[in-house]
Amino acid sequence: MARTPTAAATVTALLAAAALGLAPHQAQAASAGTAAATTATATAEQSELRFHDIPGSGGITLKGNVFTPAGAQAGRKYPLIVLPTSWGLPQIEYIAQAKKLADSGYVVVSYTSRGFWLSGGEIEVAGPPDIADVSAVIDWALANSPADPDRIGLGGVSYGAGISLLAAAHDARIKTVVALSGWADLIESIYSGRTQHRQAAGLLGAAGYLTGRPGGELKQILGDFLGSNLAKEQQMIEWGKKRSAAAQIDRINANGAAIMLGNAWGDTIFPPNQHAEFFEKLTGPKRLEFRPGDHATAEAGGLLGLPNDTWTNAHRWFDHHLKGERNGIDTEAPVQLKSRSTGGYEGYPNWKSVGAAGTERLALSDSEHLFTGVDSGANGGVVLLSSILDQFVKAPPIASVPFLPRAFAAVWQSGRYEEARRIRGTVKLHTTVTPTRADGTFVAYLYDVGPLGIGKLVSNAPYTFHAKTPGQAFGVDLELFSTAYDVPEGHRLALVIDTVDPLYIEHNPAGAQLTFSSPRSDPSYVSVPLREQ
């Protein structure tokens, strides 16, 4: 859908006005003139905002905006922060936070990522042109603003976070990165357990078509992915690796940028496990924060200018690593977790120490046989919605465990706990599966089951296999999505396995059956990491 530059500039200025507290007539006046030099506000007390056309890589134009500190002095240089936008969002996304950063002495450049809205090019999904755009924007900022070439930071939410991490591998000028609700491993994010995350990929694809211009390669990849084209599986994996910071960890470490990662426990687009694994491999200054919520919900309030501890810590990270401020963030525990059950933060020296106080093994000794292709009622919820409910009203997806149909759901339960269990980290399943067909999918769920048998979802993860020998058993090791959840006294844990979940694409042929067993030589179990009581 075509959008005229005049209309876009007006809408942009009006939305910017909401964040900056301007009256509508002031915003409309600000939109007059070309987008390349539009002043939204400029006073002795406030930082200045201008909209610009910024040259991207390959000759395209990126729509951007620039905040400069109030009363910027001629000849003086200020630290620079570049903010690429999220998937499907325009350049005004970071207006509120950019203004706060500029008010504290930063030059802040935000731009609409290529292929979206009025920026040129096609959607590349953090491909090489996107990474080259970051360097081009830095070049432009150094030439057209009082930005300091020795103090450059990068940040963003979701798509902007993924681009920022990848850029840190390719541009040594970047001294620090704040990546919020992004990805480090694209394959582990939407193809974990060799299973397509249907709702996540579908949501991203739909948003891309609505707000941008997907290129031919993206259209092909998305079609093959959602169409379960296994002939193209390796090609899709290689495509994802090129867009994963985890595959470029050596270059990131060599460049030495200080990296802060933030994510939500219930992120249904970029689950937390891949961030935790990436964090452990970083060798420079680093920080990892996990909070309740879903994709980008932990920092959403801050984008609207509301008080937000995610953005508060992001500012502190920038201040310490770009300004040298002694604000204490470097002396805090590098891993900061907020439980889904309580409100406080817990600090850990590294990810390995999360849940290291003790591990409880739940034996899965009973053999379970189930028919595939029917949703038992156990599921991971709905993308975005379910984890938001968990974040704000502590209402995760539920299931009545005693009434789950045993023909379609395998169920194992612990005894009732005499004291609370504080689960921290990654729950792991080890089991033996015997299929009647060569291909199949199952989903494992861990529930907190109360006295009435109502189970609240603690975690889940899918698993898909292909080309197995029917009737021949094989072992499975599956990591559920990492979490922090407190099981109350008097409750029990239940592991449930079924074969259909709306979140994922399943690969069970009609009439297929699965048997889960626990051989004496290789017992099945669930390993639950706990924090000390």
Coordinates of C-alpha atoms in Angstrom, one line a residue:
M1 CA 0.0 0.0 0.0
A2 CA 1.5 3.3 -1.1
R3 CA 2.0 6.0 1.5
T4 CA 2.8 9.6 0.5
P5 CA 5.8 11.2 2.2
T6 CA 3.6 14.1 3.3
A7 CA 1.1 11.8 5.1
A8 CA 3.9 9.8 6.6
A9 CA 5.7 12.8 7.9
T10 CA 2.4 14.1 9.5
V11 CA 1.6 10.8 11.1
T12 CA 5.2 10.5 12.4
A13 CA 5.2 14.0 13.8
L14 CA 1.8 13.4 15.5
L15 CA 3.0 10.2 17.2
A16 CA 6.2 11.8 18.1
A17 CA 4.2 14.6 19.7
A18 CA 2.4 12.1 21.9
A19 CA 5.7 10.9 23.3
L20 CA 7.2 14.4 23.6
G21 CA 4.1 16.1 25.0
L22 CA 3.5 18.5 22.2
A23 CA 0.1 19.8 21.2
P24 CA -1.4 18.5 17.9
H25 CA -1.0 21.9 16.1
Q26 CA 2.6 22.0 17.2
A27 CA 3.2 18.5 15.7
Q28 CA 1.5 19.4 12.4
A29 CA 3.7 22.5 12.2
A30 CA 6.7 20.3 12.8
S31 CA 5.8 18.1 9.9
A32 CA 6.0 20.9 7.4
G33 CA 8.9 20.9 5.1
T34 CA 11.0 17.9 3.9
A35 CA 11.4 14.8 6.0
A36 CA 15.2 15.3 5.7
A37 CA 15.3 18.3 8.0
T38 CA 12.2 18.6 10.2
T39 CA 12.5 19.9 13.7
A40 CA 10.0 18.5 16.1
T41 CA 11.2 20.4 19.1
A42 CA 14.1 22.7 20.0
T43 CA 14.4 24.7 23.2
A44 CA 17.1 25.7 25.5
E45 CA 16.0 22.9 27.9
Q46 CA 15.1 20.1 25.6
S47 CA 17.0 17.9 23.2
E48 CA 16.3 18.5 19.5
L49 CA 14.6 16.0 17.2
R50 CA 14.9 16.1 13.4
F51 CA 13.6 13.7 10.7
H52 CA 16.1 12.7 8.1
D53 CA 16.6 10.7 4.9
I54 CA 19.7 8.6 5.7
P55 CA 21.7 6.8 3.0
G56 CA 21.7 3.1 3.6
S57 CA 23.8 0.4 2.0
G58 CA 23.4 -0.4 -1.7
G59 CA 22.0 3.1 -2.5
I60 CA 18.7 2.8 -0.7
T61 CA 17.2 5.5 1.6
L62 CA 16.4 4.8 5.2
K63 CA 13.8 7.0 7.0
G64 CA 15.3 8.1 10.3
N65 CA 15.2 10.6 13.1
V66 CA 18.0 12.2 15.1
F67 CA 18.0 13.6 18.7
T68 CA 20.8 15.8 19.7
P69 CA 21.5 17.0 23.2
A70 CA 20.1 20.3 24.3
G71 CA 22.5 23.2 23.8
A72 CA 25.0 21.0 22.0
Q73 CA 28.3 23.0 21.8
A74 CA 30.2 23.5 18.6
G75 CA 33.2 21.3 18.5
R76 CA 32.1 19.1 21.3
K77 CA 31.5 15.4 20.6
Y78 CA 28.7 13.3 22.3
P79 CA 28.4 9.5 22.5
L80 CA 26.2 8.0 19.8
I81 CA 23.5 5.5 20.1
V82 CA 21.9 3.9 17.0
L83 CA 18.5 2.2 17.3
P84 CA 17.2 0.0 14.3
T85 CA 13.5 -0.5 14.5
S86 CA 11.6 -3.6 15.4
W87 CA 9.9 -5.8 12.7
G88 CA 7.0 -3.9 11.2
L89 CA 7.4 -0.7 13.2
P90 CA 8.3 2.8 11.9
Q91 CA 11.1 5.1 12.9
I92 CA 9.1 6.7 15.8
E93 CA 9.2 3.5 17.8
Y94 CA 12.0 4.7 20.2
I95 CA 10.9 8.3 20.4
A96 CA 10.3 8.3 24.1
Q97 CA 13.5 6.5 25.0
A98 CA 15.6 8.4 22.5
K99 CA 14.5 11.7 23.9
K100 CA 15.5 10.5 27.5
L101 CA 18.9 9.4 26.2
A102 CA 19.5 12.7 24.3
D103 CA 18.4 14.7 27.4
S104 CA 21.2 12.9 29.3
G105 CA 23.8 13.8 26.7
Y106 CA 23.6 11.3 23.7
V107 CA 23.2 11.7 20.0
V108 CA 20.5 9.2 19.2
V109 CA 19.7 8.0 15.7
S110 CA 16.8 5.7 15.0
Y111 CA 15.8 4.5 11.6
T112 CA 13.1 2.3 10.0
S113 CA 14.8 -1.0 9.0
R114 CA 15.1 -1.6 5.3
G115 CA 12.0 -3.0 3.5
F116 CA 9.5 -1.6 6.0
W117 CA 7.3 1.4 5.7
L118 CA 9.0 4.2 3.7
S119 CA 12.5 2.9 4.0
G120 CA 13.9 1.6 0.7
G121 CA 14.8 -2.0 -0.2
E122 CA 13.2 -5.3 0.6
I123 CA 13.0 -7.2 3.9
E124 CA 16.2 -9.1 4.3
V125 CA 15.6 -10.6 7.8
A126 CA 18.8 -9.3 9.3
G127 CA 20.8 -10.3 6.3
P128 CA 24.1 -8.7 5.1
P129 CA 22.3 -5.6 3.7
D130 CA 20.7 -4.9 7.1
I131 CA 24.1 -5.2 8.8
A132 CA 25.7 -2.9 6.2
D133 CA 22.9 -0.4 6.9
V134 CA 24.0 -0.1 10.5
S135 CA 27.6 0.8 9.4
A136 CA 26.2 3.2 6.8
V137 CA 24.0 4.9 9.5
I138 CA 27.0 5.2 11.8
D139 CA 29.0 6.8 9.0
W140 CA 26.2 9.3 8.3
A141 CA 25.8 10.1 12.0
L142 CA 29.6 10.8 12.3
A143 CA 29.5 13.1 9.3
N144 CA 26.2 14.9 10.1
S145 CA 26.0 15.2 13.9
P146 CA 28.3 15.8 16.9
A147 CA 28.7 12.1 17.4
D148 CA 31.9 10.8 19.0
P149 CA 33.5 8.0 16.8
D150 CA 35.1 6.4 19.9
R151 CA 31.8 6.1 21.9
I152 CA 29.2 4.3 19.8
G153 CA 26.4 2.1 21.1
L154 CA 23.7 0.1 19.4
G155 CA 20.4 -1.1 20.7
G156 CA 16.9 -2.2 19.9
V157 CA 13.9 -4.4 20.6
S158 CA 13.1 -7.6 18.7
Y159 CA 14.3 -7.3 15.1
G160 CA 16.4 -4.2 16.2
A161 CA 18.0 -6.4 18.8
G162 CA 18.9 -9.2 16.4
I163 CA 20.4 -6.7 13.9
S164 CA 22.3 -5.0 16.7
L165 CA 24.0 -8.2 17.9
L166 CA 25.0 -9.2 14.3
A167 CA 26.3 -5.7 13.6
A168 CA 28.6 -6.0 16.7
A169 CA 30.3 -8.9 14.8
H170 CA 31.0 -6.8 11.7
D171 CA 31.7 -3.2 12.9
A172 CA 34.4 -2.9 15.5
R173 CA 33.4 0.7 16.2
I174 CA 30.5 -0.5 18.2
K175 CA 31.5 -0.4 21.8
T176 CA 28.3 -1.6 23.5
V177 CA 25.0 -3.3 22.6
V178 CA 21.6 -3.5 24.4
A179 CA 19.5 -6.3 22.8
L180 CA 16.0 -6.6 24.1
S181 CA 13.6 -9.4 23.2
G182 CA 15.8 -10.4 20.3
W183 CA 17.4 -13.6 19.1
A184 CA 20.9 -15.0 19.1
D185 CA 20.0 -18.2 17.3
L186 CA 17.2 -17.9 14.7
I187 CA 16.9 -21.6 14.2
E188 CA 16.6 -22.4 17.9
S189 CA 14.0 -19.7 18.2
I190 CA 11.4 -20.7 15.6
Y191 CA 12.6 -24.3 14.8
S192 CA 13.5 -25.7 18.2
G193 CA 13.2 -29.4 18.5
R194 CA 13.2 -29.6 14.7
T195 CA 9.6 -28.3 14.9
Q196 CA 8.2 -25.2 13.1
H197 CA 6.8 -22.7 15.6
R198 CA 3.7 -22.1 13.5
Q199 CA 2.1 -19.1 15.2
A200 CA 5.4 -17.3 15.7
A201 CA 6.4 -17.6 12.1
G202 CA 2.9 -16.9 10.8
L203 CA 2.7 -13.8 12.9
L204 CA 6.0 -12.5 11.7
G205 CA 5.2 -13.3 8.1
A206 CA 1.8 -11.6 8.2
A207 CA 3.3 -8.5 9.8
G208 CA 6.0 -8.4 7.1
Y209 CA 3.5 -8.4 4.3
L210 CA 1.3 -5.8 6.0
T211 CA 4.0 -3.3 6.8
G212 CA 6.8 -4.0 4.3
R213 CA 8.1 -5.6 1.2
P214 CA 9.3 -9.2 1.6
G215 CA 12.0 -10.1 -0.9
G216 CA 11.8 -13.2 -3.1
E217 CA 14.2 -15.1 -0.9
L218 CA 12.1 -14.5 2.2
K219 CA 8.9 -15.5 0.4
Q220 CA 10.5 -18.7 -0.6
I221 CA 12.0 -19.5 2.8
L222 CA 8.7 -18.7 4.6
G223 CA 6.7 -20.8 2.1
D224 CA 9.1 -23.8 2.5
F225 CA 9.1 -23.4 6.3
L226 CA 5.4 -23.3 6.8
G227 CA 4.8 -25.8 4.1
S228 CA 7.2 -28.3 5.8
N229 CA 9.3 -28.8 2.7
L230 CA 12.0 -31.1 4.2
A231 CA 13.8 -31.1 0.9
K232 CA 14.8 -27.5 1.7
E233 CA 15.4 -28.1 5.4
Q234 CA 19.2 -27.7 5.3
Q235 CA 19.0 -24.7 3.0
M236 CA 16.6 -23.1 5.6
I237 CA 19.0 -23.9 8.4
E238 CA 22.0 -22.4 6.6
W239 CA 19.9 -19.3 5.8
G240 CA 19.1 -19.0 9.5
K241 CA 22.6 -19.5 10.7
K242 CA 23.8 -16.5 8.5
R243 CA 21.3 -14.4 10.5
S244 CA 22.3 -15.7 13.9
A245 CA 24.7 -13.9 16.2
A246 CA 25.5 -17.3 17.9
A247 CA 27.2 -18.4 14.7
Q248 CA 29.4 -15.3 14.8
I249 CA 30.3 -15.4 18.5
D250 CA 34.0 -15.5 17.8
R251 CA 33.9 -12.2 15.8
I252 CA 31.7 -10.6 18.5
N253 CA 34.2 -11.6 21.2
A254 CA 37.1 -10.4 19.1
N255 CA 35.5 -7.0 18.7
G256 CA 34.9 -6.9 22.4
A257 CA 31.6 -5.0 22.6
A258 CA 29.9 -4.9 26.1
I259 CA 26.6 -6.7 25.6
M260 CA 23.4 -6.6 27.6
L261 CA 20.7 -9.1 26.8
G262 CA 17.1 -8.9 28.0
N263 CA 14.3 -11.4 27.3
A264 CA 11.0 -12.7 28.8
W265 CA 10.5 -16.2 30.2
G266 CA 7.4 -16.7 28.0
D267 CA 8.7 -15.2 24.8
T268 CA 6.7 -17.2 22.2
I269 CA 8.8 -15.8 19.3
F270 CA 12.3 -16.0 20.7
P271 CA 12.3 -18.3 23.7
P272 CA 14.9 -17.7 26.4
N273 CA 17.1 -20.8 26.0
Q274 CA 19.0 -19.6 23.0
H275 CA 19.8 -16.3 24.7
A276 CA 21.2 -18.1 27.8
E277 CA 23.5 -20.3 25.7
F278 CA 24.7 -17.3 23.8
F279 CA 25.4 -15.3 27.0
E280 CA 27.6 -18.1 28.4
K281 CA 29.9 -17.9 25.3
L282 CA 30.4 -14.2 25.5
T283 CA 33.8 -13.2 26.8
G284 CA 33.5 -9.5 27.1
P285 CA 31.5 -7.4 29.6
K286 CA 28.0 -8.9 29.6
R287 CA 24.6 -8.9 31.4
L288 CA 21.6 -11.1 31.1
E289 CA 18.1 -10.2 32.3
F290 CA 15.0 -12.5 32.3
R291 CA 11.6 -11.3 33.3
P292 CA 8.0 -12.6 33.2
G293 CA 6.1 -11.8 30.0
D294 CA 6.0 -12.5 26.3
H295 CA 7.7 -11.0 23.2
A296 CA 8.7 -7.4 23.9
T297 CA 6.1 -7.0 26.7
A298 CA 8.8 -6.4 29.4
E299 CA 10.0 -3.2 27.7
A300 CA 6.8 -2.1 26.0
G301 CA 5.8 0.3 28.7
G302 CA 9.2 2.1 28.3
L303 CA 8.6 2.6 24.6
L304 CA 5.5 4.6 25.6
G305 CA 7.6 6.7 28.1
L306 CA 6.4 4.9 31.2
P307 CA 8.7 4.0 34.1
N308 CA 10.3 0.7 33.1
D309 CA 13.1 -1.2 34.8
T310 CA 14.3 -2.8 31.5
W311 CA 15.0 0.6 30.0
T312 CA 16.3 1.9 33.2
N313 CA 19.0 -0.8 33.2
A314 CA 19.6 -0.2 29.5
H315 CA 20.4 3.4 30.2
R316 CA 22.6 2.5 33.0
W317 CA 24.5 0.0 30.7
F318 CA 25.0 2.7 28.1
D319 CA 26.0 5.3 30.7
H320 CA 28.7 3.0 32.1
H321 CA 30.2 1.8 28.9
L322 CA 29.9 4.9 26.8
K323 CA 30.3 7.7 29.4
G324 CA 32.3 5.8 32.0
E325 CA 29.8 6.5 34.8
R326 CA 30.3 4.6 38.0
N327 CA 26.6 3.7 38.5
G328 CA 27.3 0.2 39.9
I329 CA 25.9 -1.9 37.0
D330 CA 29.3 -3.5 36.5
T331 CA 29.5 -4.6 40.1
E332 CA 26.0 -6.3 40.1
A333 CA 25.6 -10.0 39.4
P334 CA 25.7 -10.4 35.6
V335 CA 22.6 -12.6 35.5
Q336 CA 19.4 -10.9 36.9
L337 CA 16.2 -13.0 37.0
K338 CA 12.7 -12.1 38.1
S339 CA 10.5 -15.1 39.0
R340 CA 7.1 -15.5 37.4
S341 CA 5.7 -16.1 40.9
T342 CA 7.4 -13.3 42.9
G343 CA 8.3 -9.7 42.3
G344 CA 11.9 -9.5 43.3
Y345 CA 15.1 -9.9 41.3
E346 CA 17.7 -12.7 42.0
G347 CA 21.3 -12.2 41.0
Y348 CA 23.6 -15.0 39.8
P349 CA 27.3 -14.9 38.7
N350 CA 26.5 -16.8 35.5
W351 CA 23.8 -18.9 33.8
K352 CA 25.4 -22.2 34.9
S353 CA 24.8 -21.3 38.5
V354 CA 21.0 -20.8 37.9
G355 CA 19.3 -23.9 39.4
A356 CA 22.7 -25.3 40.5
A357 CA 21.6 -25.5 44.2
G358 CA 20.0 -28.8 43.5
T359 CA 18.3 -30.9 40.8
E360 CA 15.3 -33.1 41.4
R361 CA 14.7 -36.1 39.2
L362 CA 11.2 -37.3 38.6
A363 CA 11.2 -40.9 37.4
L364 CA 8.9 -41.7 34.5
S365 CA 8.8 -45.4 35.2
D366 CA 5.4 -46.2 33.7
S367 CA 5.1 -47.0 30.0
E368 CA 2.6 -44.8 28.2
H369 CA 1.0 -45.4 24.8
L370 CA -0.9 -42.8 22.9
F371 CA -2.6 -42.1 19.6
T372 CA -1.4 -39.1 17.7
G373 CA -3.3 -36.3 15.8
V374 CA -5.7 -35.3 18.6
D375 CA -5.3 -32.3 20.8
S376 CA -5.7 -33.6 24.4
G377 CA -6.3 -30.1 25.8
A378 CA -2.8 -29.7 27.1
N379 CA -1.1 -26.9 25.1
G380 CA 1.2 -23.9 25.3
G381 CA -1.4 -21.3 24.9
V382 CA -1.7 -18.6 22.2
V383 CA 1.3 -16.6 20.9
L384 CA 1.7 -13.3 22.9
L385 CA -1.7 -13.5 24.7
S386 CA -1.0 -16.4 27.1
S387 CA 2.3 -15.2 28.5
I388 CA 1.0 -11.6 28.8
L389 CA -1.8 -13.0 31.1
D390 CA 0.9 -14.8 33.1
Q391 CA 2.9 -11.6 33.3
F392 CA 0.2 -9.3 34.6
V393 CA -2.3 -11.6 36.4
K394 CA -0.3 -14.7 36.9
A395 CA -2.7 -16.8 34.8
P396 CA -0.7 -19.1 32.5
P397 CA -2.4 -21.7 30.3
I398 CA -4.1 -24.4 32.4
A399 CA -5.3 -27.9 32.0
S400 CA -7.4 -30.3 34.2
V401 CA -4.8 -33.0 34.5
P402 CA -7.0 -35.8 35.9
F403 CA -9.4 -35.3 32.9
L404 CA -6.8 -35.3 30.1
P405 CA -7.8 -38.2 27.8
R406 CA -5.2 -40.9 28.4
A407 CA -5.5 -42.2 24.8
F408 CA -4.1 -38.9 23.6
A409 CA -2.0 -37.7 26.5
A410 CA 0.7 -39.4 28.5
V411 CA 0.8 -38.2 32.1
W412 CA 3.3 -38.7 35.0
Q413 CA 2.9 -37.0 38.4
S414 CA 5.1 -36.5 41.4
G415 CA 3.9 -36.8 45.0
R416 CA 2.6 -33.8 46.8
Y417 CA 5.4 -31.5 48.0
E418 CA 5.6 -30.7 51.7
E419 CA 7.4 -27.5 51.0
A420 CA 7.6 -25.2 48.0
R421 CA 9.9 -25.9 45.0
R422 CA 11.5 -22.9 43.3
I423 CA 12.3 -24.0 39.8
R424 CA 15.1 -22.0 38.1
G425 CA 16.6 -22.7 34.7
T426 CA 16.0 -25.4 32.2
V427 CA 13.9 -28.5 32.8
K428 CA 15.2 -31.5 30.9
L429 CA 13.3 -34.6 29.7
H430 CA 15.0 -37.9 28.9
T431 CA 12.9 -40.7 27.6
T432 CA 12.6 -43.5 25.1
V433 CA 10.2 -43.4 22.2
T434 CA 8.9 -46.1 20.0
P435 CA 6.9 -44.9 16.9
T436 CA 4.7 -46.8 14.5
R437 CA 5.6 -44.5 11.7
A438 CA 8.9 -43.0 10.5
D439 CA 7.9 -39.4 11.3
G440 CA 6.2 -37.8 14.2
T441 CA 5.9 -34.9 16.7
F442 CA 5.2 -34.7 20.4
V443 CA 5.1 -31.8 22.8
A444 CA 6.2 -32.0 26.5
Y445 CA 4.5 -29.9 29.1
L446 CA 5.4 -29.4 32.8
Y447 CA 2.5 -28.4 35.0
D448 CA 2.1 -27.2 38.6
V449 CA -0.9 -29.2 39.7
G450 CA -3.0 -27.9 42.6
P451 CA -5.2 -29.9 45.0
L452 CA -8.2 -29.8 42.6
G453 CA -6.1 -31.2 39.7
I454 CA -5.9 -27.9 37.8
G455 CA -2.4 -27.6 36.2
K456 CA -0.7 -24.3 35.5
L457 CA 1.8 -24.5 32.8
V458 CA 5.4 -24.2 34.0
S459 CA 7.1 -24.8 30.7
N460 CA 6.9 -26.8 27.4
A461 CA 8.8 -27.7 24.3
P462 CA 8.2 -29.5 21.0
Y463 CA 10.1 -32.4 19.4
T464 CA 9.9 -33.7 15.9
F465 CA 11.6 -36.8 14.3
H466 CA 12.0 -38.0 10.8
A467 CA 13.1 -41.1 9.0
K468 CA 13.0 -43.3 12.1
T469 CA 12.5 -47.1 11.8
P470 CA 8.9 -48.0 12.8
G471 CA 8.8 -50.2 15.8
Q472 CA 12.3 -49.4 16.8
A473 CA 12.9 -47.5 20.1
F474 CA 15.2 -44.4 20.2
G475 CA 16.3 -42.1 23.0
V476 CA 15.2 -38.5 23.3
D477 CA 16.8 -35.6 25.3
L478 CA 14.7 -32.5 25.2
E479 CA 15.2 -29.2 27.0
L480 CA 12.0 -27.4 27.9
F481 CA 12.0 -23.6 27.7
S482 CA 13.9 -22.1 30.6
T483 CA 11.8 -20.5 33.4
A484 CA 11.7 -19.3 37.0
Y485 CA 8.5 -20.6 38.7
D486 CA 7.6 -21.4 42.3
V487 CA 5.5 -24.5 43.0
P488 CA 3.5 -23.9 46.2
E489 CA 3.5 -26.3 49.2
G490 CA 0.9 -29.0 48.8
H491 CA 1.1 -29.0 45.0
R492 CA 2.7 -31.5 42.7
L493 CA 4.4 -31.5 39.3
A494 CA 3.1 -33.3 36.3
L495 CA 4.7 -34.1 33.0
V496 CA 2.3 -34.3 30.1
I497 CA 3.0 -35.4 26.6
D498 CA 0.7 -35.1 23.7
T499 CA 1.0 -34.7 19.9
V500 CA -1.0 -31.6 18.9
D501 CA -0.4 -28.0 19.9
P502 CA -1.7 -24.9 17.9
L503 CA 1.7 -23.2 18.6
Y504 CA 3.5 -25.7 16.4
I505 CA 3.3 -27.7 13.2
E506 CA 3.0 -31.4 13.8
H507 CA 4.3 -34.2 11.6
N508 CA 2.2 -37.2 12.7
P509 CA 0.9 -39.4 9.9
A510 CA -2.8 -40.5 10.2
G511 CA -3.1 -43.4 12.5
A512 CA 0.4 -43.1 14.0
Q513 CA 1.0 -44.1 17.6
L514 CA 3.8 -43.4 20.1
T515 CA 5.0 -45.4 23.1
F516 CA 7.0 -43.8 25.8
S517 CA 8.9 -46.3 27.9
S518 CA 11.6 -46.5 30.6
P519 CA 14.1 -49.3 29.9
R520 CA 15.9 -50.6 33.0
S521 CA 19.2 -49.9 31.3
D522 CA 18.2 -46.3 30.4
P523 CA 15.5 -45.0 32.8
S524 CA 13.3 -42.1 31.7
Y525 CA 13.1 -39.0 33.9
V526 CA 12.5 -35.3 34.1
S527 CA 15.3 -33.2 35.6
V528 CA 14.1 -30.1 37.5
P529 CA 16.6 -27.5 38.5
L530 CA 15.9 -25.8 41.8
R531 CA 17.0 -22.8 43.7
E532 CA 17.9 -23.4 47.3
Q533 CA 15.0 -23.0 49.7

